Amino acid sequence: MTEDRRNNKVLLIYTGGTIGMGKNPTTGALEPLDFNHLVSNLPEMKYLETGVDVYQFAHPIDSSDMSPLIWAQLVETIADKYDQYDGFVILHGTDTMAYTASALAYMLENLTKPVILTGSQLPIGQLRTDGKENLVTSIELAAAHHPDGHAMVPEVCIYFSGKLLRGNRATKQSSDGFNAFDTFNYPPLCDAGVNFTYHDHHILQPDFTHPMTPHTVMDTNIAIFSLFPGIQEHTVRHVLTAPELRGIVMRSFGNGNAPQQRWLIELLKEASNRGVTIVNISQCVRGSVEMARYDTGYQLKDAGVISGYDSTVEAAATKLMFLQAMYSDPQQIRYYMNHSIAGEITV
């Protein structure tokens, strides 16, 4: 298939989440509905200029139960149907959406079509739902293309509340606001108001002459931990000496600083020498790690800790999983952690 041959169809993949839930009449609790039935009863869908097919997981899940096995299932579904659709919209619960978007950005190598994750804070059947706008706009964005047929936004993205965001830059910022996501260290790819305003110079450009390469294996032998005043040696030792551990996302202070405790530096150095990749990201939602700025950061660098620059915790964790599955050599993993492979960091 050549890139300028359009299918005029988008595949809607429903994994679960609030958007497709309804109230159990007995308990009052939210539970998943048949999304095919739900979509067929949305009057807005008939005004779309693109066709929409629905693929529903046999057992919709709460996004708290999202896992690398389900990421692999999503990758396989997209790869299997890649030539049949112009873009893909994944309906997903908000709690782990940024993890899934980050993982898919790496697992769908050289992506040439939009993969847009969206959902809602209120079920789509409720009066004040944000789900209808999020769903309809995501479908329109997934179908949008240049005159030559190439997709406007050939990336893994999150769409919420008028903003199309790079998936591996996004973080959930609100548990109950309609503007649930933001990319604090990267501008939106598109503002969806009365018109779509694309910011082309911020959008990734793949090699349209090469195919998309799917990856389905992730190595989850990683840990994420935050530094805090009063952190104890025995706790950190238990984490850093776990025999299966291959990678750590360490959330440090400010520009990448840590307590000047000799035991902490020694434990980090021992783990690094053992082949564990330790990535330093900031606990701040905005800004970047600069380990040479203060002496405390420089000591971490000297212990073998590498900078995660302006990465989110979701992007750093899933990138480690991806690279550990690809490479056995820690030096290769560290090299790629310090380079942008899917637009996830500014180096």
Tab-separated table of C-alpha atoms in Angstrom:
chain	number	residue	atom	x	y	z
A	1	MET	CA	0.000	0.000	0.000
A	2	THR	CA	1.326	3.472	-0.880
A	3	GLU	CA	0.966	6.194	1.677
A	4	ASP	CA	-1.310	8.346	-0.510
A	5	ARG	CA	-3.912	5.579	-0.857
A	6	ARG	CA	-6.465	6.358	1.809
A	7	ASN	CA	-8.930	3.896	3.307
A	8	ASN	CA	-11.180	6.620	4.718
A	9	LYS	CA	-11.597	4.483	7.828
A	10	VAL	CA	-10.452	4.672	11.439
A	11	LEU	CA	-10.320	1.749	13.851
A	12	LEU	CA	-11.707	2.442	17.318
A	13	ILE	CA	-10.188	0.089	19.916
A	14	TYR	CA	-12.061	-0.092	23.224
A	15	THR	CA	-9.977	-1.436	26.124
A	16	GLY	CA	-12.207	-0.225	28.945
A	17	GLY	CA	-12.272	2.874	31.101
A	18	THR	CA	-14.851	5.362	32.325
A	19	ILE	CA	-15.905	6.446	28.842
A	20	GLY	CA	-17.689	3.145	28.144
A	21	MET	CA	-19.201	2.535	31.552
A	22	GLY	CA	-22.745	2.651	32.858
A	23	LYS	CA	-24.348	2.409	36.284
A	24	ASN	CA	-25.296	-0.980	37.609
A	25	PRO	CA	-29.008	-0.566	38.480
A	26	THR	CA	-28.617	-2.692	41.611
A	27	THR	CA	-25.346	-1.418	43.119
A	28	GLY	CA	-25.034	1.998	41.478
A	29	ALA	CA	-21.381	1.224	40.692
A	30	LEU	CA	-19.889	1.919	37.246
A	31	GLU	CA	-19.306	-1.139	35.061
A	32	PRO	CA	-18.304	-1.656	31.393
A	33	LEU	CA	-21.011	-1.689	28.704
A	34	ASP	CA	-21.054	-3.133	25.186
A	35	PHE	CA	-19.245	-0.319	23.396
A	36	ASN	CA	-20.415	-1.400	19.924
A	37	HIS	CA	-23.991	-0.817	21.059
A	38	LEU	CA	-23.047	2.439	22.740
A	39	VAL	CA	-21.327	3.880	19.635
A	40	SER	CA	-24.206	2.864	17.361
A	41	ASN	CA	-26.514	5.011	19.487
A	42	LEU	CA	-24.368	8.155	19.333
A	43	PRO	CA	-26.014	10.539	16.835
A	44	GLU	CA	-22.724	12.445	16.455
A	45	MET	CA	-21.090	9.475	14.714
A	46	LYS	CA	-23.184	9.769	11.545
A	47	TYR	CA	-21.782	13.242	10.852
A	48	LEU	CA	-18.182	12.013	10.679
A	49	GLU	CA	-16.606	12.113	7.235
A	50	THR	CA	-14.624	8.938	7.863
A	51	GLY	CA	-15.817	5.392	8.448
A	52	VAL	CA	-15.368	3.923	11.931
A	53	ASP	CA	-14.996	0.266	12.851
A	54	VAL	CA	-15.019	-0.843	16.487
A	55	TYR	CA	-12.733	-3.478	17.986
A	56	GLN	CA	-13.638	-4.294	21.582
A	57	PHE	CA	-11.532	-6.286	24.015
A	58	ALA	CA	-13.348	-9.473	25.016
A	59	HIS	CA	-13.049	-8.413	28.659
A	60	PRO	CA	-12.779	-4.621	29.099
A	61	ILE	CA	-10.439	-3.742	31.938
A	62	ASP	CA	-10.003	-1.030	34.504
A	63	SER	CA	-6.861	0.824	33.440
A	64	SER	CA	-5.328	0.080	36.859
A	65	ASP	CA	-4.966	-3.484	35.527
A	66	MET	CA	-3.104	-2.395	32.375
A	67	SER	CA	0.029	-4.467	31.708
A	68	PRO	CA	2.768	-5.049	29.110
A	69	LEU	CA	0.828	-8.105	27.919
A	70	ILE	CA	-2.087	-5.852	26.978
A	71	TRP	CA	0.311	-3.354	25.373
A	72	ALA	CA	1.528	-6.257	23.230
A	73	GLN	CA	-2.088	-7.084	22.356
A	74	LEU	CA	-2.647	-3.487	21.261
A	75	VAL	CA	0.521	-3.525	19.158
A	76	GLU	CA	-0.497	-6.807	17.520
A	77	THR	CA	-3.989	-5.472	16.777
A	78	ILE	CA	-2.635	-2.276	15.191
A	79	ALA	CA	0.058	-4.146	13.223
A	80	ASP	CA	-2.438	-6.720	11.963
A	81	LYS	CA	-4.870	-4.043	10.747
A	82	TYR	CA	-2.305	-1.377	9.859
A	83	ASP	CA	-2.951	-1.324	6.106
A	84	GLN	CA	-6.733	-1.324	6.494
A	85	TYR	CA	-7.088	1.973	8.368
A	86	ASP	CA	-5.829	5.546	8.169
A	87	GLY	CA	-5.517	5.856	11.932
A	88	PHE	CA	-6.349	4.280	15.261
A	89	VAL	CA	-8.166	5.580	18.341
A	90	ILE	CA	-7.694	3.702	21.613
A	91	LEU	CA	-10.283	4.230	24.340
A	92	HIS	CA	-8.515	3.774	27.651
A	93	GLY	CA	-8.957	4.567	31.324
A	94	THR	CA	-7.141	7.707	32.404
A	95	ASP	CA	-5.172	6.325	35.356
A	96	THR	CA	-2.506	4.537	33.282
A	97	MET	CA	-3.117	6.162	29.903
A	98	ALA	CA	0.232	8.003	29.954
A	99	TYR	CA	2.068	4.703	30.596
A	100	THR	CA	0.315	3.038	27.650
A	101	ALA	CA	0.908	6.010	25.350
A	102	SER	CA	4.600	6.062	26.286
A	103	ALA	CA	5.009	2.312	25.804
A	104	LEU	CA	3.279	2.304	22.405
A	105	ALA	CA	5.471	5.179	21.205
A	106	TYR	CA	8.485	2.853	21.515
A	107	MET	CA	6.768	-0.401	20.544
A	108	LEU	CA	5.393	1.015	17.267
A	109	GLU	CA	8.709	1.889	15.641
A	110	ASN	CA	8.584	4.281	12.666
A	111	LEU	CA	4.858	4.828	13.116
A	112	THR	CA	3.421	6.507	10.001
A	113	LYS	CA	-0.211	6.765	11.125
A	114	PRO	CA	-1.924	8.387	14.113
A	115	VAL	CA	-2.550	6.301	17.225
A	116	ILE	CA	-4.605	8.476	19.553
A	117	LEU	CA	-5.516	7.518	23.097
A	118	THR	CA	-8.502	9.166	24.692
A	119	GLY	CA	-11.155	8.561	27.305
A	120	SER	CA	-13.251	10.641	29.641
A	121	GLN	CA	-13.776	11.672	33.215
A	122	LEU	CA	-17.536	10.997	32.990
A	123	PRO	CA	-19.194	8.030	31.227
A	124	ILE	CA	-20.301	8.815	27.674
A	125	GLY	CA	-23.959	8.221	28.552
A	126	GLN	CA	-24.055	10.905	31.259
A	127	LEU	CA	-25.487	14.337	30.538
A	128	ARG	CA	-22.302	16.351	31.202
A	129	THR	CA	-19.889	13.842	29.738
A	130	ASP	CA	-16.624	14.953	28.181
A	131	GLY	CA	-16.506	11.614	26.373
A	132	LYS	CA	-18.420	12.609	23.226
A	133	GLU	CA	-16.151	15.515	22.328
A	134	ASN	CA	-12.993	13.562	23.165
A	135	LEU	CA	-14.152	10.597	21.074
A	136	VAL	CA	-15.383	12.491	18.012
A	137	THR	CA	-12.398	14.849	17.895
A	138	SER	CA	-9.926	11.970	18.302
A	139	ILE	CA	-11.514	10.197	15.333
A	140	GLU	CA	-11.303	13.359	13.220
A	141	LEU	CA	-7.643	13.837	14.195
A	142	ALA	CA	-6.854	10.196	13.420
A	143	ALA	CA	-8.303	10.662	9.928
A	144	ALA	CA	-6.673	14.043	9.194
A	145	HIS	CA	-4.084	14.068	6.439
A	146	HIS	CA	-2.022	16.279	4.141
A	147	PRO	CA	-2.901	16.614	0.427
A	148	ASP	CA	-0.279	13.942	-0.364
A	149	GLY	CA	-2.131	11.465	1.857
A	150	HIS	CA	0.372	11.468	4.711
A	151	ALA	CA	-1.129	11.718	8.196
A	152	MET	CA	-1.132	15.121	9.853
A	153	VAL	CA	0.103	13.642	13.137
A	154	PRO	CA	1.870	10.279	12.638
A	155	GLU	CA	2.509	9.775	16.348
A	156	VAL	CA	1.157	8.092	19.456
A	157	CYS	CA	-0.837	10.876	21.110
A	158	ILE	CA	-3.272	11.607	23.899
A	159	TYR	CA	-6.268	13.791	23.142
A	160	PHE	CA	-8.178	15.441	25.971
A	161	SER	CA	-10.099	18.672	26.416
A	162	GLY	CA	-9.035	20.495	23.248
A	163	LYS	CA	-5.366	19.470	23.262
A	164	LEU	CA	-3.554	16.845	21.211
A	165	LEU	CA	-0.456	15.879	23.181
A	166	ARG	CA	2.576	13.738	22.443
A	167	GLY	CA	1.895	10.500	24.291
A	168	ASN	CA	5.333	9.966	25.793
A	169	ARG	CA	5.419	13.535	27.092
A	170	ALA	CA	2.045	13.407	28.821
A	171	THR	CA	1.189	13.061	32.498
A	172	LYS	CA	-2.182	12.875	34.189
A	173	GLN	CA	-2.508	16.142	36.079
A	174	SER	CA	-6.042	15.961	37.468
A	175	SER	CA	-8.178	13.164	38.858
A	176	ASP	CA	-11.455	15.008	38.321
A	177	GLY	CA	-10.896	17.884	35.888
A	178	PHE	CA	-11.816	17.581	32.215
A	179	ASN	CA	-8.301	18.788	31.292
A	180	ALA	CA	-6.904	15.579	32.766
A	181	PHE	CA	-3.554	15.567	30.899
A	182	ASP	CA	-0.738	17.948	30.085
A	183	THR	CA	2.752	17.859	28.618
A	184	PHE	CA	4.645	20.178	30.912
A	185	ASN	CA	7.920	20.018	28.977
A	186	TYR	CA	6.550	19.968	25.421
A	187	PRO	CA	3.932	22.062	23.603
A	188	PRO	CA	0.682	20.586	22.229
A	189	LEU	CA	0.807	19.102	18.734
A	190	CYS	CA	-2.597	20.519	17.888
A	191	ASP	CA	-5.127	22.848	19.503
A	192	ALA	CA	-8.670	21.764	18.752
A	193	GLY	CA	-10.970	24.760	18.934
A	194	VAL	CA	-13.416	25.866	16.264
A	195	ASN	CA	-10.638	24.826	13.874
A	196	PHE	CA	-7.679	22.483	14.249
A	197	THR	CA	-4.435	24.432	14.690
A	198	TYR	CA	-1.541	22.070	14.022
A	199	HIS	CA	1.943	22.918	15.248
A	200	ASP	CA	3.816	21.148	12.462
A	201	HIS	CA	7.342	21.912	13.700
A	202	HIS	CA	6.595	20.008	16.925
A	203	ILE	CA	5.258	16.885	15.175
A	204	LEU	CA	7.496	13.861	14.541
A	205	GLN	CA	8.161	13.020	10.902
A	206	PRO	CA	8.770	9.303	10.287
A	207	ASP	CA	10.370	7.792	7.211
A	208	PHE	CA	7.315	7.180	5.032
A	209	THR	CA	9.374	5.012	2.685
A	210	HIS	CA	9.956	2.443	5.443
A	211	PRO	CA	7.364	0.233	7.131
A	212	MET	CA	6.222	0.473	10.720
A	213	THR	CA	8.056	-2.116	12.837
A	214	PRO	CA	6.057	-3.547	15.764
A	215	HIS	CA	7.679	-4.740	18.999
A	216	THR	CA	5.767	-6.795	21.555
A	217	VAL	CA	8.289	-7.746	24.271
A	218	MET	CA	9.009	-5.645	27.359
A	219	ASP	CA	11.354	-6.443	30.248
A	220	THR	CA	9.667	-5.274	33.450
A	221	ASN	CA	12.587	-5.863	35.818
A	222	ILE	CA	12.692	-2.221	36.833
A	223	ALA	CA	11.898	-0.183	39.929
A	224	ILE	CA	10.709	3.386	40.447
A	225	PHE	CA	11.490	5.144	43.693
A	226	SER	CA	11.412	8.705	44.955
A	227	LEU	CA	14.000	10.278	47.181
A	228	PHE	CA	12.686	12.115	50.251
A	229	PRO	CA	14.137	13.693	53.404
A	230	GLY	CA	14.704	10.884	55.900
A	231	ILE	CA	14.987	8.060	53.360
A	232	GLN	CA	16.492	5.010	55.047
A	233	GLU	CA	19.482	2.933	53.967
A	234	HIS	CA	17.854	-0.455	54.605
A	235	THR	CA	14.880	0.422	52.396
A	236	VAL	CA	17.034	1.578	49.497
A	237	ARG	CA	19.353	-1.410	49.922
A	238	HIS	CA	16.418	-3.830	49.527
A	239	VAL	CA	15.483	-2.172	46.242
A	240	LEU	CA	18.963	-1.797	44.771
A	241	THR	CA	20.191	-5.292	45.623
A	242	ALA	CA	17.233	-7.215	44.162
A	243	PRO	CA	18.974	-9.833	41.948
A	244	GLU	CA	16.518	-9.529	39.025
A	245	LEU	CA	16.743	-5.724	38.890
A	246	ARG	CA	18.046	-4.280	35.602
A	247	GLY	CA	16.850	-0.693	35.669
A	248	ILE	CA	15.784	2.048	38.080
A	249	VAL	CA	13.934	5.311	37.599
A	250	MET	CA	15.052	7.477	40.498
A	251	ARG	CA	12.937	10.555	41.145
A	252	SER	CA	15.285	13.128	42.647
A	253	PHE	CA	14.938	16.716	43.864
A	254	GLY	CA	14.892	19.810	41.644
A	255	ASN	CA	17.498	19.677	38.890
A	256	GLY	CA	18.497	16.131	39.813
A	257	ASN	CA	19.844	16.410	43.343
A	258	ALA	CA	20.013	13.807	46.110
A	259	PRO	CA	20.861	13.725	49.829
A	260	GLN	CA	24.621	13.797	50.415
A	261	GLN	CA	24.590	10.502	52.291
A	262	ARG	CA	27.675	8.376	51.643
A	263	TRP	CA	25.691	5.144	51.907
A	264	LEU	CA	23.322	6.279	49.143
A	265	ILE	CA	26.116	7.089	46.718
A	266	GLU	CA	27.855	3.784	47.478
A	267	LEU	CA	24.673	1.750	46.956
A	268	LEU	CA	23.995	3.508	43.656
A	269	LYS	CA	27.589	2.931	42.533
A	270	GLU	CA	27.443	-0.762	43.456
A	271	ALA	CA	24.214	-1.222	41.507
A	272	SER	CA	25.565	0.649	38.493
A	273	ASN	CA	28.769	-1.414	38.495
A	274	ARG	CA	26.596	-4.542	38.579
A	275	GLY	CA	24.976	-3.457	35.301
A	276	VAL	CA	21.837	-1.782	36.629
A	277	THR	CA	20.821	1.289	34.605
A	278	ILE	CA	19.880	4.111	36.989
A	279	VAL	CA	18.018	7.013	35.386
A	280	ASN	CA	17.696	10.282	37.265
A	281	ILE	CA	14.491	12.268	36.660
A	282	SER	CA	13.114	15.215	38.598
A	283	GLN	CA	10.147	15.090	40.934
A	284	CYS	CA	9.157	18.456	39.422
A	285	VAL	CA	6.591	18.209	36.638
A	286	ARG	CA	8.339	20.946	34.667
A	287	GLY	CA	12.038	21.331	33.921
A	288	SER	CA	15.012	19.084	33.274
A	289	VAL	CA	17.696	17.229	35.203
A	290	GLU	CA	21.096	18.983	35.091
A	291	MET	CA	23.425	16.794	37.096
A	292	ALA	CA	26.459	19.044	36.660
A	293	ARG	CA	24.719	22.127	38.089
A	294	TYR	CA	25.110	21.290	41.792
A	295	ASP	CA	27.630	19.144	43.648
A	296	THR	CA	24.913	16.749	44.841
A	297	GLY	CA	23.962	16.008	41.249
A	298	TYR	CA	27.572	15.650	40.198
A	299	GLN	CA	28.102	12.986	42.874
A	300	LEU	CA	25.254	10.966	41.364
A	301	LYS	CA	26.839	11.225	37.934
A	302	ASP	CA	30.137	10.054	39.399
A	303	ALA	CA	28.326	7.031	40.871
A	304	GLY	CA	27.155	5.954	37.394
A	305	VAL	CA	23.675	7.495	37.478
A	306	ILE	CA	22.594	8.838	34.076
A	307	SER	CA	20.406	11.824	33.330
A	308	GLY	CA	16.798	11.353	32.270
A	309	TYR	CA	16.722	14.986	31.131
A	310	ASP	CA	13.094	16.208	30.981
A	311	SER	CA	11.502	12.757	30.829
A	312	THR	CA	8.262	11.928	32.580
A	313	VAL	CA	8.305	8.969	34.945
A	314	GLU	CA	5.963	7.104	32.572
A	315	ALA	CA	8.230	7.659	29.571
A	316	ALA	CA	11.407	6.730	31.467
A	317	ALA	CA	9.933	3.555	32.975
A	318	THR	CA	8.490	2.216	29.733
A	319	LYS	CA	11.633	3.156	27.799
A	320	LEU	CA	13.714	1.092	30.221
A	321	MET	CA	11.341	-1.855	29.766
A	322	PHE	CA	11.602	-1.513	25.990
A	323	LEU	CA	15.396	-1.175	25.844
A	324	GLN	CA	15.989	-3.990	28.334
A	325	ALA	CA	13.984	-6.289	26.087
A	326	MET	CA	16.037	-5.166	23.090
A	327	TYR	CA	19.555	-5.220	24.555
A	328	SER	CA	21.478	-7.300	27.068
A	329	ASP	CA	24.419	-4.871	27.256
A	330	PRO	CA	23.855	-2.154	29.923
A	331	GLN	CA	26.047	0.260	27.952
A	332	GLN	CA	23.679	0.092	24.967
A	333	ILE	CA	20.694	0.678	27.250
A	334	ARG	CA	22.387	3.681	28.852
A	335	TYR	CA	23.332	5.070	25.446
A	336	TYR	CA	19.757	5.003	24.179
A	337	MET	CA	18.369	6.277	27.491
A	338	ASN	CA	20.473	9.391	26.838
A	339	HIS	CA	19.118	9.781	23.305
A	340	SER	CA	15.633	10.535	22.059
A	341	ILE	CA	14.230	7.534	20.179
A	342	ALA	CA	10.589	8.632	19.914
A	343	GLY	CA	10.583	12.308	20.847
A	344	GLU	CA	10.401	11.541	24.573
A	345	ILE	CA	13.218	13.813	25.802
A	346	THR	CA	14.929	17.062	24.856
A	347	VAL	CA	18.685	16.471	24.775
